PDB file of C-alpha atoms in Angstrom:
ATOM      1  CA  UNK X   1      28.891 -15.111 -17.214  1.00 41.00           C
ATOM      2  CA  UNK X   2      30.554 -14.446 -13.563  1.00 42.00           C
ATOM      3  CA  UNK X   3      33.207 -16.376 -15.050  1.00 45.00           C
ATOM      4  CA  UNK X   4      34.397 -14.055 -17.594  1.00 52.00           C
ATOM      5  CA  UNK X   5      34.958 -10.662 -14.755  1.00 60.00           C
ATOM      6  CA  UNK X   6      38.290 -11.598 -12.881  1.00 52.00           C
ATOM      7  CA  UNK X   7      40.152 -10.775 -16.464  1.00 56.00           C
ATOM      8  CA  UNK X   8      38.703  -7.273 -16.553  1.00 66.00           C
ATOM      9  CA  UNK X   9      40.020  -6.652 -12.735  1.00 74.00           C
ATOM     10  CA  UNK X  10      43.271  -7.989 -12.830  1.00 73.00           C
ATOM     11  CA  UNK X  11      44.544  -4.781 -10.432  1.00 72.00           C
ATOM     12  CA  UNK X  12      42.297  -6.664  -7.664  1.00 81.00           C
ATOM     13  CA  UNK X  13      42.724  -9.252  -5.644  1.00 81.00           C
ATOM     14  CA  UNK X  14      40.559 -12.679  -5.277  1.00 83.00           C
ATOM     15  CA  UNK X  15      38.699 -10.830  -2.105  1.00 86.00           C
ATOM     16  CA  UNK X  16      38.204  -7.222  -3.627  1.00 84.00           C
ATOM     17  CA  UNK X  17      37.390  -8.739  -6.967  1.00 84.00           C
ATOM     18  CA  UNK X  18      34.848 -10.906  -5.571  1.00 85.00           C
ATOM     19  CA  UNK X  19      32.659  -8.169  -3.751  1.00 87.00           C
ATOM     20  CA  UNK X  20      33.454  -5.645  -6.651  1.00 86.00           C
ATOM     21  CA  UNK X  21      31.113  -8.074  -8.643  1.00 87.00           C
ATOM     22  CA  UNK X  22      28.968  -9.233  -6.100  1.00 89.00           C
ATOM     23  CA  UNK X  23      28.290  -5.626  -5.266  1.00 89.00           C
ATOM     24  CA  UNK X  24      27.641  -4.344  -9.287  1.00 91.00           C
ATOM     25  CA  UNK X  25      24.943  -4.192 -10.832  1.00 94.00           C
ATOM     26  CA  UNK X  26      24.804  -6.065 -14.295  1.00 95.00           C
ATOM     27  CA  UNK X  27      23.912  -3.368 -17.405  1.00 96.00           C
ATOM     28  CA  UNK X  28      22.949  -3.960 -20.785  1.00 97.00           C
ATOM     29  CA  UNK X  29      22.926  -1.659 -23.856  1.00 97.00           C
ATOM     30  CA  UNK X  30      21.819  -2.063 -27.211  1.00 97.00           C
ATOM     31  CA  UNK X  31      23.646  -0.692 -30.560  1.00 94.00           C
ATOM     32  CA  UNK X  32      22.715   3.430 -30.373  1.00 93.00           C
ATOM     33  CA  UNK X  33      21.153   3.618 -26.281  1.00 97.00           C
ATOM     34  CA  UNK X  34      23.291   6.284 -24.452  1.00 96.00           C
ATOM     35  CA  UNK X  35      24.399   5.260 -21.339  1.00 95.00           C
ATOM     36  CA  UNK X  36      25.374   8.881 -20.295  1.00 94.00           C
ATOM     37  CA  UNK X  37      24.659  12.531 -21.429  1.00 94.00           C
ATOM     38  CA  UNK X  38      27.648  15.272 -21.080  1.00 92.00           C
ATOM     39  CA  UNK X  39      26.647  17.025 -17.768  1.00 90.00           C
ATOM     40  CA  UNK X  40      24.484  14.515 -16.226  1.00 91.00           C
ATOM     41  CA  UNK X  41      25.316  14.004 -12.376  1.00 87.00           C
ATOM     42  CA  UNK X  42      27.976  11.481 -11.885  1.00 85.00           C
ATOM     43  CA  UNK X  43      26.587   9.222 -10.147  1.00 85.00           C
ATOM     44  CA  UNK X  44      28.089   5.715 -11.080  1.00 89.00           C
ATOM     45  CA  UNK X  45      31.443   3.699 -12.277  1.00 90.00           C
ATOM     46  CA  UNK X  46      30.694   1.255 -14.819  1.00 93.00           C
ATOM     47  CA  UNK X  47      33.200  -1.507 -15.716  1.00 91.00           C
ATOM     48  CA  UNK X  48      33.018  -2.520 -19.646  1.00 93.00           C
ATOM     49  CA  UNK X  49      32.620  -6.519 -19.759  1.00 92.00           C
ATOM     50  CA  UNK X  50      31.914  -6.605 -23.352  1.00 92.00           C
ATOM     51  CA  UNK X  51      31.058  -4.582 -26.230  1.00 94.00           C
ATOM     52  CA  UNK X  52      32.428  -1.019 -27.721  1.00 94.00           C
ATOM     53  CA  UNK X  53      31.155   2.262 -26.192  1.00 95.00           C
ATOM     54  CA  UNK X  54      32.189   5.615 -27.835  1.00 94.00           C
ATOM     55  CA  UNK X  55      33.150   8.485 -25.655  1.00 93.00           C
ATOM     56  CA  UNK X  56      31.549  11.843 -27.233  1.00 92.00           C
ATOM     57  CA  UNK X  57      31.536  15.278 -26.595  1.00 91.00           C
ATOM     58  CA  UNK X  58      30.301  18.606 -28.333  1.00 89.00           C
ATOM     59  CA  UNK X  59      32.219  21.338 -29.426  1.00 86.00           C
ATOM     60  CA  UNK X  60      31.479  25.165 -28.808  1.00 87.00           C
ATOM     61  CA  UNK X  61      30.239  24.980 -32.311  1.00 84.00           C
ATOM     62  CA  UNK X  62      27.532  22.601 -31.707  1.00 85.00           C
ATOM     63  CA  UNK X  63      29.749  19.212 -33.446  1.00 84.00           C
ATOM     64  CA  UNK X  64      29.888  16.154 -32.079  1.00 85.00           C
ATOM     65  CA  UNK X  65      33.280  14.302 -32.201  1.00 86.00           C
ATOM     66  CA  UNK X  66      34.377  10.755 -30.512  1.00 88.00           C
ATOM     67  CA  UNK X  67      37.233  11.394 -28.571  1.00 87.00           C
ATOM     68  CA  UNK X  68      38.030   7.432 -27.716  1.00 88.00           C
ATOM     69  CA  UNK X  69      36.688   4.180 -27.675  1.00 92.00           C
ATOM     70  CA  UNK X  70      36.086   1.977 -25.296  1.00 92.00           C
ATOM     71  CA  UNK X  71      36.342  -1.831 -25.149  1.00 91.00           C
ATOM     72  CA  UNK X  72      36.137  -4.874 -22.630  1.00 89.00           C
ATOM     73  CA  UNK X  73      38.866  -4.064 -19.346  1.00 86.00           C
ATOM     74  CA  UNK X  74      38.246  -0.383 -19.657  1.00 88.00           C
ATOM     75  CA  UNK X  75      36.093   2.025 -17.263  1.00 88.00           C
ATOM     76  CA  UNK X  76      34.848   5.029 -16.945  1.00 90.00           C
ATOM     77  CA  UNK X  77      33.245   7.469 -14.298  1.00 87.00           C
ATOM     78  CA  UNK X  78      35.938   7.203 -11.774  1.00 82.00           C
ATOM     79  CA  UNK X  79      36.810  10.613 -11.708  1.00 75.00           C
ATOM     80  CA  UNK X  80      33.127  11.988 -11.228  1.00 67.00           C
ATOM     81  CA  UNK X  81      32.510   9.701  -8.528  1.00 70.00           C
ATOM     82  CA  UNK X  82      35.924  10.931  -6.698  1.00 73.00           C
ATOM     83  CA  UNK X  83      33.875  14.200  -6.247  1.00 73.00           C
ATOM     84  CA  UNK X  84      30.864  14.544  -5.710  1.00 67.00           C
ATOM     85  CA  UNK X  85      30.273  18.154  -7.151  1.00 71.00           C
ATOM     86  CA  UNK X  86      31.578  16.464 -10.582  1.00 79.00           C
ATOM     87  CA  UNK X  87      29.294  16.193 -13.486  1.00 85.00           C
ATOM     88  CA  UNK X  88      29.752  13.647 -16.586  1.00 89.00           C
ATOM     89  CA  UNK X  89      32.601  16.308 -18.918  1.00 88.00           C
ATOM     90  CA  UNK X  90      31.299  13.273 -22.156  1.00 91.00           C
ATOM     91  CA  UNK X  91      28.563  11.615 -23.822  1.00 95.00           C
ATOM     92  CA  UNK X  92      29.482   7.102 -23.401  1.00 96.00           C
ATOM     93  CA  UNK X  93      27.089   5.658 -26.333  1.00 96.00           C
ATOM     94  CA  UNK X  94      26.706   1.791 -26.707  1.00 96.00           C
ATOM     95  CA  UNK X  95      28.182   1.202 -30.459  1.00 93.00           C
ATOM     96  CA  UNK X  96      26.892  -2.510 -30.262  1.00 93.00           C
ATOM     97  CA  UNK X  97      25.075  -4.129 -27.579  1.00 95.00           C
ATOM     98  CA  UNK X  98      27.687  -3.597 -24.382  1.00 96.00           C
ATOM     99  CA  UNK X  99      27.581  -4.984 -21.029  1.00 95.00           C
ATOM    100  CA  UNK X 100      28.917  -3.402 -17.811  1.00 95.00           C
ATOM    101  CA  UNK X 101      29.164  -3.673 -14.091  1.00 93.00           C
ATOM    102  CA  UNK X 102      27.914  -0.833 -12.519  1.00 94.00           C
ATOM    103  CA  UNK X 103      29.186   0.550  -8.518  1.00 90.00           C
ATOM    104  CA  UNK X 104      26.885   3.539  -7.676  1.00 88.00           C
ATOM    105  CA  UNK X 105      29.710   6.268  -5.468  1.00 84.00           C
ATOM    106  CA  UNK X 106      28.102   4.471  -2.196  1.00 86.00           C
ATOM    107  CA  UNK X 107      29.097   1.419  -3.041  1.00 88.00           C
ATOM    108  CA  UNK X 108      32.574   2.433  -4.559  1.00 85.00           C
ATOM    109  CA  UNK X 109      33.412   4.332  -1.278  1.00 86.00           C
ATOM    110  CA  UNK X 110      32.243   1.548   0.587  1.00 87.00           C
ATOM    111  CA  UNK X 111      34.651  -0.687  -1.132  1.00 86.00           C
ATOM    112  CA  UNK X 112      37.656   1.529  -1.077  1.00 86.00           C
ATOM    113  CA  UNK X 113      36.791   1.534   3.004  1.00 87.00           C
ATOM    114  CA  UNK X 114      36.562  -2.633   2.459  1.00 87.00           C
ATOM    115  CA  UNK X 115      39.872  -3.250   0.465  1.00 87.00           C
ATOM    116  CA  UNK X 116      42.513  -0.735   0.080  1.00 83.00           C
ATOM    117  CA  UNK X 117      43.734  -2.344  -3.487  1.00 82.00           C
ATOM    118  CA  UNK X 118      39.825  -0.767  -4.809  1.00 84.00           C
ATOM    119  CA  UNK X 119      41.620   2.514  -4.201  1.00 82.00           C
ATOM    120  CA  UNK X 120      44.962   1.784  -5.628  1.00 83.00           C
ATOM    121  CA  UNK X 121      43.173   0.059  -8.785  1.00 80.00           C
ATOM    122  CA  UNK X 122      41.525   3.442  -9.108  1.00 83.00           C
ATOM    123  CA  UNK X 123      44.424   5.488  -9.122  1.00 84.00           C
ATOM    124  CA  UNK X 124      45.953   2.833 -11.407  1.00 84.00           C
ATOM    125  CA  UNK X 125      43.630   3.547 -13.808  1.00 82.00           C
ATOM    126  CA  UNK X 126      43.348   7.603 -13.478  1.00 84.00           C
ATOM    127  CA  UNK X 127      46.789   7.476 -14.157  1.00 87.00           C
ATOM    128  CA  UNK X 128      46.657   5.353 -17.014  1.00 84.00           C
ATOM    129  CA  UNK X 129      44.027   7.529 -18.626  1.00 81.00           C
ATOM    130  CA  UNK X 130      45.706  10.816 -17.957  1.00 86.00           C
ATOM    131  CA  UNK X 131      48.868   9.679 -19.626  1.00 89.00           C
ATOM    132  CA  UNK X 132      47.034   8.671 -22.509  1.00 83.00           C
ATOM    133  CA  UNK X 133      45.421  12.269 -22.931  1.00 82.00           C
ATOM    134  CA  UNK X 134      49.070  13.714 -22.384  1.00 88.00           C
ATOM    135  CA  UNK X 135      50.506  10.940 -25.416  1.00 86.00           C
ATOM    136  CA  UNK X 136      47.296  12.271 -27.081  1.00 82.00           C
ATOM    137  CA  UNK X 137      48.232  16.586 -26.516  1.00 84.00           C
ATOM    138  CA  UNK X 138      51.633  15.514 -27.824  1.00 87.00           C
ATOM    139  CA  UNK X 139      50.524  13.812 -31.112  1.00 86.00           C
ATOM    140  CA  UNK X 140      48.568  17.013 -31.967  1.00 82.00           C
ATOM    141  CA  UNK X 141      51.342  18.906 -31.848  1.00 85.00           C
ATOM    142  CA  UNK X 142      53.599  17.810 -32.798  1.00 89.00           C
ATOM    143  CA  UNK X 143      52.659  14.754 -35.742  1.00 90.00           C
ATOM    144  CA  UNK X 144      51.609  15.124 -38.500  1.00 93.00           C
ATOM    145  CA  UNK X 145      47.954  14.527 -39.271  1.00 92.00           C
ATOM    146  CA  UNK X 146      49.113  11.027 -41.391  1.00 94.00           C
ATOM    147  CA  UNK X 147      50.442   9.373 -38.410  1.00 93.00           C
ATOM    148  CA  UNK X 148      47.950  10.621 -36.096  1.00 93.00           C
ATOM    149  CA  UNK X 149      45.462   8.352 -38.233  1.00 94.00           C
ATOM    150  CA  UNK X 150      47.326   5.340 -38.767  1.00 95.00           C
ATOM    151  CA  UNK X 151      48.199   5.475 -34.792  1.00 93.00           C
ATOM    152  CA  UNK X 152      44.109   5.729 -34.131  1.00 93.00           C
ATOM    153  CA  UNK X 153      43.759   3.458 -36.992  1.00 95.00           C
ATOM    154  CA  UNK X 154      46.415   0.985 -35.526  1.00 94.00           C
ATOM    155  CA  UNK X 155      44.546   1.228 -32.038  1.00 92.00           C
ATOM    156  CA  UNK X 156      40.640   0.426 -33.129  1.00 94.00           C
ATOM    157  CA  UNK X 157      42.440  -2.642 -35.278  1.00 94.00           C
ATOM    158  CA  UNK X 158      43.643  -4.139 -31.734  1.00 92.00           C
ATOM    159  CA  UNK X 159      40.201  -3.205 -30.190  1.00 90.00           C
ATOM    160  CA  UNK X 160      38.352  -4.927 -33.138  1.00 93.00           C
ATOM    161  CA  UNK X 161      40.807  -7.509 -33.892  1.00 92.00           C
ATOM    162  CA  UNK X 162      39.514 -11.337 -34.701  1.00 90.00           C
ATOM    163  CA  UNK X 163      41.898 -14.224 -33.940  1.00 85.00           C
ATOM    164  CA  UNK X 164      43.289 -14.596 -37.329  1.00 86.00           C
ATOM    165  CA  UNK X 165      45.130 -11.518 -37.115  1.00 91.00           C
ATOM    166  CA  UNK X 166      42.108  -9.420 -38.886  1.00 95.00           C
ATOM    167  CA  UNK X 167      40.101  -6.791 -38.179  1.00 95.00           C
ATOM    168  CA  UNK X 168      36.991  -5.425 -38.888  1.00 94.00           C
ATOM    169  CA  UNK X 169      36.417  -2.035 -37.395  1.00 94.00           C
ATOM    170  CA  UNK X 170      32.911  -0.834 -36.886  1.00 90.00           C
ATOM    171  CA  UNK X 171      33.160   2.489 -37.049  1.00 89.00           C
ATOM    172  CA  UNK X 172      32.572   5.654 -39.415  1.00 88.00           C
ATOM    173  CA  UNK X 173      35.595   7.837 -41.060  1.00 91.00           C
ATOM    174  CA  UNK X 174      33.963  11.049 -39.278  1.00 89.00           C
ATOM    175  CA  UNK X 175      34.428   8.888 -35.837  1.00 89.00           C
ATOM    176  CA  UNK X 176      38.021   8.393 -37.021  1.00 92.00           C
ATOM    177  CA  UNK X 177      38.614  11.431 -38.446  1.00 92.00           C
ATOM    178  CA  UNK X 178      37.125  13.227 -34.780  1.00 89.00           C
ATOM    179  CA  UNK X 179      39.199  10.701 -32.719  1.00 90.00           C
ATOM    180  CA  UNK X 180      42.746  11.862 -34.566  1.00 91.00           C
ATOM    181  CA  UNK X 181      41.942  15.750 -34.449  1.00 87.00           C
ATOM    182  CA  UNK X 182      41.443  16.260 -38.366  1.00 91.00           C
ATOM    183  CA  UNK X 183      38.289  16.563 -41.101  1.00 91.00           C
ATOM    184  CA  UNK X 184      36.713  13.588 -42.799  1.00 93.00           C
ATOM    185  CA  UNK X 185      38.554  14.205 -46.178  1.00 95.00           C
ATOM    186  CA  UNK X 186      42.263  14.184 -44.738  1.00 95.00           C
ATOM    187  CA  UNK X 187      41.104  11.355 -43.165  1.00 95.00           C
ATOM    188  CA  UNK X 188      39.813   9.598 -46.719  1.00 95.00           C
ATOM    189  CA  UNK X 189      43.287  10.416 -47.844  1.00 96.00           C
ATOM    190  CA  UNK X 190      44.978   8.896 -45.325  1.00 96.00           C
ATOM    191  CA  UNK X 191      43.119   5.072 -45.700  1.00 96.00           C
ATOM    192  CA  UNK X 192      42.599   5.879 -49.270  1.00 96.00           C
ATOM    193  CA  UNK X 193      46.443   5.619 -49.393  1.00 96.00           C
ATOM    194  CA  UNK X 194      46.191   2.488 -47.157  1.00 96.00           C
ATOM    195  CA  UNK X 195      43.897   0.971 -49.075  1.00 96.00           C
ATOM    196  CA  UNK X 196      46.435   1.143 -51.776  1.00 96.00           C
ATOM    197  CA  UNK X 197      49.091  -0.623 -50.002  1.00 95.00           C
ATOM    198  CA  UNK X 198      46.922  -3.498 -49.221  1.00 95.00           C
ATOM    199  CA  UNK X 199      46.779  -2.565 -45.532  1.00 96.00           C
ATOM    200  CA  UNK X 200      42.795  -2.159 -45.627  1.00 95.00           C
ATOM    201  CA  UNK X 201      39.819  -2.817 -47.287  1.00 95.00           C
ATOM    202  CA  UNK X 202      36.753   0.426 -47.262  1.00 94.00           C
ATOM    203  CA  UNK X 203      33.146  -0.629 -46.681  1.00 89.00           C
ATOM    204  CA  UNK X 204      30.314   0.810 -46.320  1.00 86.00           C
ATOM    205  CA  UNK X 205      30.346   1.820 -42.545  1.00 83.00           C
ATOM    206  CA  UNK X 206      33.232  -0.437 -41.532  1.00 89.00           C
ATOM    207  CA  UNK X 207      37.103  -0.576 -42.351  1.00 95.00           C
ATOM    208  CA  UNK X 208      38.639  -4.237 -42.974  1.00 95.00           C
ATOM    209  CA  UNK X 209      42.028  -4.302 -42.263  1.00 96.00           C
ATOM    210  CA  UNK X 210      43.574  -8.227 -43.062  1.00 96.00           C
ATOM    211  CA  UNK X 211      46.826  -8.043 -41.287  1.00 95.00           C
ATOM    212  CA  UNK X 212      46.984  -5.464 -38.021  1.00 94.00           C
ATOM    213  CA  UNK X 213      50.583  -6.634 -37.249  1.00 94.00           C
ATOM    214  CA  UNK X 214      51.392  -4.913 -40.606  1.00 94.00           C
ATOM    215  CA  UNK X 215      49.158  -2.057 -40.282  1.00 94.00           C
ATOM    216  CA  UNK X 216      51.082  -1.489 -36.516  1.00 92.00           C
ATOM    217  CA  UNK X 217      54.460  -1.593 -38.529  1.00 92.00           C
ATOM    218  CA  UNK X 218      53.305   1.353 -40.629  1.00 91.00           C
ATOM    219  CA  UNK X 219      53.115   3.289 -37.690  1.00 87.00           C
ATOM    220  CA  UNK X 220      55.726   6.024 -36.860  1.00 74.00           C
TER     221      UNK X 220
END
């Protein structure tokens, strides 16, 4: 399985990849176990190897709405590991059985002291996700609802895609309705429309999309 890490860490080099891994700590989750609460302590930095992990929070009114998810390559806990005061601001649930390399702060700090590209690959990647919330502020702005579901829509097909060019996306319409800022029903419209294109198929907990290259080029 060792094999399969370097992909996920391409920021690193051969020497800071190496003890990143030897240093982890291998983690399994099934389908449903939550791997942290909103406001726990943040304690550790896990590195997705495989699997899709949703990324929820709750509102002031007590509802619970996925913000993102999370695939193989992506991390989170950096920030709350930068400081040490930091609690968890989300809820990370396992949506299928996920696996992830997990650095506790001690060891992260001791591998930022180890290989300076540890701390540049962190900053790399707290960069990354802060421009995505900023592209994220924009879109609910300033696009209309429509597009702000075929973009999420267009983003979960690459996450889920299968090597045909397919995808079958795992996921409820109130998680995709949460994720683009809007209620289940516009939502419904939205792939109800879709659907009538051709671009998707509706089942029963899942959306089948056949061709994500031309569900992408319905994206403005």
């Amino acid at each position: 399985m060792t094999r399969t890490y370097p992909s996920l860490l391409q920021g690193l080099d051969d020497d800071a990849r190496r003890s990143l891994i030897a240093q982890s700590r291998p983690r399994r989750f099934r389908a449903r176990d939550i791997v942290c609460h909103e406001g726990d302590p943040g304690d550790s930095l896990h590195v997705i190897v495989s699997g899709k992990l949703a990324v929820r929070v709750t509102t002031p009114l007590g509802q619970v709405v996925t913000l993102s998810l999370l695939g193989p390559g992506d991390s989170f806990g950096e920030l709350a590991l930068l400081d040490s005061a930091s609690l968890r601001t989300a809820t990370v649930v396992a949506i299928e059985e996920a696996h992830t390399l997990m650095l506790t702060g001690a060891q992260l700090d001791g591998l930022r002291r180890q290989h300076p590209r540890v701390d540049a690959y962190i900053t790399e990647t707290l960069t990354s996700y802060v421009r995505r919330l900023s592209t994220m502020v924009l879109e609910a702005l300033y696009l209309p609802v429509e597009d702000r579901v075929i973009r999420r829509l267009a983003h979960l097909a690459r996450l889920y895609a299968i090597d045909n060019g397919s995808a079958e996306i795992r996921l409820t319409q109130d998680d995709l309705a949460s994720m683009a800022g809007t209620t289940r029903a516009t939502a419904n419209k939205v792939l109800q429309e879709l659907a009538g294109r051709g671009l998707l198929t509706l089942r029963r907990g899942r959306i089948s999309v056949p061709d994500r290259f031309a569900l992408d080029r319905a994206v403005r």
